[in-house]
mmCIF file of C-alpha atoms in Angstrom:
data_model
loop_
_atom_site.group_PDB
_atom_site.id
_atom_site.type_symbol
_atom_site.label_atom_id
_atom_site.label_comp_id
_atom_site.label_asym_id
_atom_site.label_seq_id
_atom_site.Cartn_x
_atom_site.Cartn_y
_atom_site.Cartn_z
ATOM 1 C CA UNK A 25 -9.454 -1.829 -54.229
ATOM 2 C CA UNK A 26 -7.853 0.863 -52.082
ATOM 3 C CA UNK A 27 -9.346 3.586 -54.300
ATOM 4 C CA UNK A 28 -12.904 2.380 -53.751
ATOM 5 C CA UNK A 29 -12.379 2.279 -49.973
ATOM 6 C CA UNK A 30 -11.100 5.842 -49.865
ATOM 7 C CA UNK A 31 -13.906 7.134 -52.068
ATOM 8 C CA UNK A 32 -16.522 5.344 -49.960
ATOM 9 C CA UNK A 33 -14.969 6.765 -46.822
ATOM 10 C CA UNK A 34 -14.843 10.274 -48.224
ATOM 11 C CA UNK A 35 -18.504 10.009 -49.330
ATOM 12 C CA UNK A 36 -19.512 8.825 -45.875
ATOM 13 C CA UNK A 37 -17.605 11.643 -44.194
ATOM 14 C CA UNK A 38 -19.055 14.251 -46.516
ATOM 15 C CA UNK A 39 -22.618 12.993 -45.833
ATOM 16 C CA UNK A 40 -22.012 13.153 -42.089
ATOM 17 C CA UNK A 41 -20.640 16.679 -42.398
ATOM 18 C CA UNK A 42 -23.662 17.789 -44.438
ATOM 19 C CA UNK A 43 -26.069 16.317 -41.873
ATOM 20 C CA UNK A 44 -24.292 18.092 -39.032
ATOM 21 C CA UNK A 45 -24.382 21.398 -40.924
ATOM 22 C CA UNK A 46 -28.098 20.971 -41.697
ATOM 23 C CA UNK A 47 -28.871 20.323 -38.037
ATOM 24 C CA UNK A 48 -26.979 23.406 -36.902
ATOM 25 C CA UNK A 49 -28.517 25.612 -39.615
ATOM 26 C CA UNK A 50 -32.102 24.450 -39.069
ATOM 27 C CA UNK A 51 -34.494 27.036 -37.642
ATOM 28 C CA UNK A 52 -36.009 24.546 -35.176
ATOM 29 C CA UNK A 53 -36.160 25.733 -31.554
ATOM 30 C CA UNK A 54 -33.251 24.510 -29.465
ATOM 31 C CA UNK A 55 -33.998 21.632 -27.157
ATOM 32 C CA UNK A 56 -33.574 22.211 -23.435
ATOM 33 C CA UNK A 57 -32.367 18.668 -22.803
ATOM 34 C CA UNK A 58 -29.322 19.243 -25.011
ATOM 35 C CA UNK A 59 -28.185 22.107 -22.745
ATOM 36 C CA UNK A 60 -28.423 19.986 -19.607
ATOM 37 C CA UNK A 61 -26.740 17.083 -21.423
ATOM 38 C CA UNK A 62 -23.844 19.307 -22.460
ATOM 39 C CA UNK A 63 -23.489 20.578 -18.874
ATOM 40 C CA UNK A 64 -23.461 16.997 -17.595
ATOM 41 C CA UNK A 65 -20.779 16.077 -20.102
ATOM 42 C CA UNK A 66 -18.727 19.114 -19.096
ATOM 43 C CA UNK A 67 -19.113 18.158 -15.411
ATOM 44 C CA UNK A 68 -18.006 14.577 -16.061
ATOM 45 C CA UNK A 69 -15.031 15.749 -18.097
ATOM 46 C CA UNK A 70 -14.100 18.232 -15.376
ATOM 47 C CA UNK A 71 -14.194 15.521 -12.707
ATOM 48 C CA UNK A 72 -12.125 13.160 -14.868
ATOM 49 C CA UNK A 73 -9.625 15.945 -15.479
ATOM 50 C CA UNK A 74 -9.270 16.696 -11.775
ATOM 51 C CA UNK A 75 -8.871 13.017 -10.940
ATOM 52 C CA UNK A 76 -6.267 12.644 -13.673
ATOM 53 C CA UNK A 77 -4.417 15.748 -12.488
ATOM 54 C CA UNK A 78 -4.184 14.502 -8.907
ATOM 55 C CA UNK A 79 -3.253 10.975 -10.026
ATOM 56 C CA UNK A 80 -0.437 12.269 -12.219
ATOM 57 C CA UNK A 81 0.709 14.546 -9.392
ATOM 58 C CA UNK A 82 0.926 11.656 -6.944
ATOM 59 C CA UNK A 83 2.813 9.512 -9.457
ATOM 60 C CA UNK A 84 5.300 12.278 -10.243
ATOM 61 C CA UNK A 85 6.007 13.035 -6.585
ATOM 62 C CA UNK A 86 6.454 9.320 -5.862
ATOM 63 C CA UNK A 87 8.882 8.898 -8.758
ATOM 64 C CA UNK A 88 10.759 12.028 -7.748
ATOM 65 C CA UNK A 89 11.071 10.844 -4.153
ATOM 66 C CA UNK A 90 12.376 7.457 -5.277
ATOM 67 C CA UNK A 91 14.895 9.119 -7.572
ATOM 68 C CA UNK A 92 16.213 11.288 -4.723
ATOM 69 C CA UNK A 93 16.645 8.174 -2.586
ATOM 70 C CA UNK A 94 19.655 6.666 -4.289
ATOM 71 C CA UNK A 95 21.394 3.355 -3.659
ATOM 72 C CA UNK A 96 24.254 5.148 -1.878
ATOM 73 C CA UNK A 97 21.894 6.721 0.625
ATOM 74 C CA UNK A 98 23.336 6.063 4.120
ATOM 75 C CA UNK A 99 19.989 4.930 5.481
ATOM 76 C CA UNK A 100 19.580 2.342 2.720
ATOM 77 C CA UNK A 101 23.169 1.230 3.176
ATOM 78 C CA UNK A 102 22.552 0.795 6.902
ATOM 79 C CA UNK A 103 19.429 -1.240 6.241
ATOM 80 C CA UNK A 104 21.156 -3.308 3.572
ATOM 81 C CA UNK A 105 23.967 -4.275 5.921
ATOM 82 C CA UNK A 106 23.053 -6.746 8.564
ATOM 83 C CA UNK A 107 24.861 -4.833 11.317
ATOM 84 C CA UNK A 108 21.761 -3.946 13.277
ATOM 85 C CA UNK A 109 20.650 -7.588 13.338
ATOM 86 C CA UNK A 110 24.015 -8.580 14.792
ATOM 87 C CA UNK A 111 23.829 -5.814 17.398
ATOM 88 C CA UNK A 112 20.334 -6.884 18.417
ATOM 89 C CA UNK A 113 21.411 -10.514 18.681
ATOM 90 C CA UNK A 114 24.437 -9.580 20.822
ATOM 91 C CA UNK A 115 22.268 -7.401 23.068
ATOM 92 C CA UNK A 116 19.739 -10.201 23.504
ATOM 93 C CA UNK A 117 22.460 -12.721 24.366
ATOM 94 C CA UNK A 118 23.951 -10.309 26.912
ATOM 95 C CA UNK A 119 20.541 -9.837 28.530
ATOM 96 C CA UNK A 120 19.988 -13.593 28.730
ATOM 97 C CA UNK A 121 23.393 -14.136 30.348
ATOM 98 C CA UNK A 122 22.700 -11.320 32.786
ATOM 99 C CA UNK A 123 19.352 -12.834 33.728
ATOM 100 C CA UNK A 124 21.026 -16.223 34.300
ATOM 101 C CA UNK A 125 23.590 -14.585 36.587
ATOM 102 C CA UNK A 126 20.855 -12.860 38.579
ATOM 103 C CA UNK A 127 18.816 -16.018 38.800
ATOM 104 C CA UNK A 128 19.053 -18.172 41.921
ATOM 105 C CA UNK A 129 17.217 -21.295 42.922
ATOM 106 C CA UNK A 130 15.909 -21.702 46.435
ATOM 107 C CA UNK A 131 15.093 -25.228 47.465
ATOM 108 C CA UNK A 132 12.043 -25.728 49.634
ATOM 109 C CA UNK A 133 12.650 -28.832 51.698
ATOM 110 C CA UNK A 134 8.929 -29.311 52.252
ATOM 111 C CA UNK A 135 8.176 -29.253 48.546
ATOM 112 C CA UNK A 136 10.923 -31.667 47.551
ATOM 113 C CA UNK A 137 9.828 -35.176 46.639
ATOM 114 C CA UNK A 138 10.171 -37.523 49.557
ATOM 115 C CA UNK A 139 8.961 -40.955 48.522
ATOM 116 C CA UNK A 140 9.489 -42.445 51.986
ATOM 117 C CA UNK A 141 7.065 -40.036 53.674
ATOM 118 C CA UNK A 142 3.356 -40.275 53.183
ATOM 119 C CA UNK A 143 1.109 -37.302 52.796
ATOM 120 C CA UNK A 144 -1.155 -37.042 55.806
ATOM 121 C CA UNK A 145 -4.762 -37.545 55.003
ATOM 122 C CA UNK A 146 -7.575 -35.717 56.682
ATOM 123 C CA UNK A 147 -9.883 -37.898 58.659
ATOM 124 C CA UNK A 148 -13.522 -37.232 58.048
ATOM 125 C CA UNK A 149 -15.570 -36.928 61.177
#
């Protein structure tokens, strides 16, 4: 069973090779569309290659930058600790206390509720 598959495959490949050789050896005039097609293929491959090159470059620089930034980096250690949150909270509490100390309430005797007095009404003339 395996022998018949390999012989069929080899026959198919040999036929394809013979057809390709006959096409290249034929004395028919070359087609102009094949030249523009090959240039288009080359252009597409060139663009894909450039895109791939830049994509790989970006990935490599990103990986390299992450590798240089280790877990013992002081900046990461500072961020990992919650010290700056505590400092901000303490600063905010100090500011609130300071604003309470600076705050004073002035009582306007005319604006205070006086249920025994009536508000004067304007008389229409």
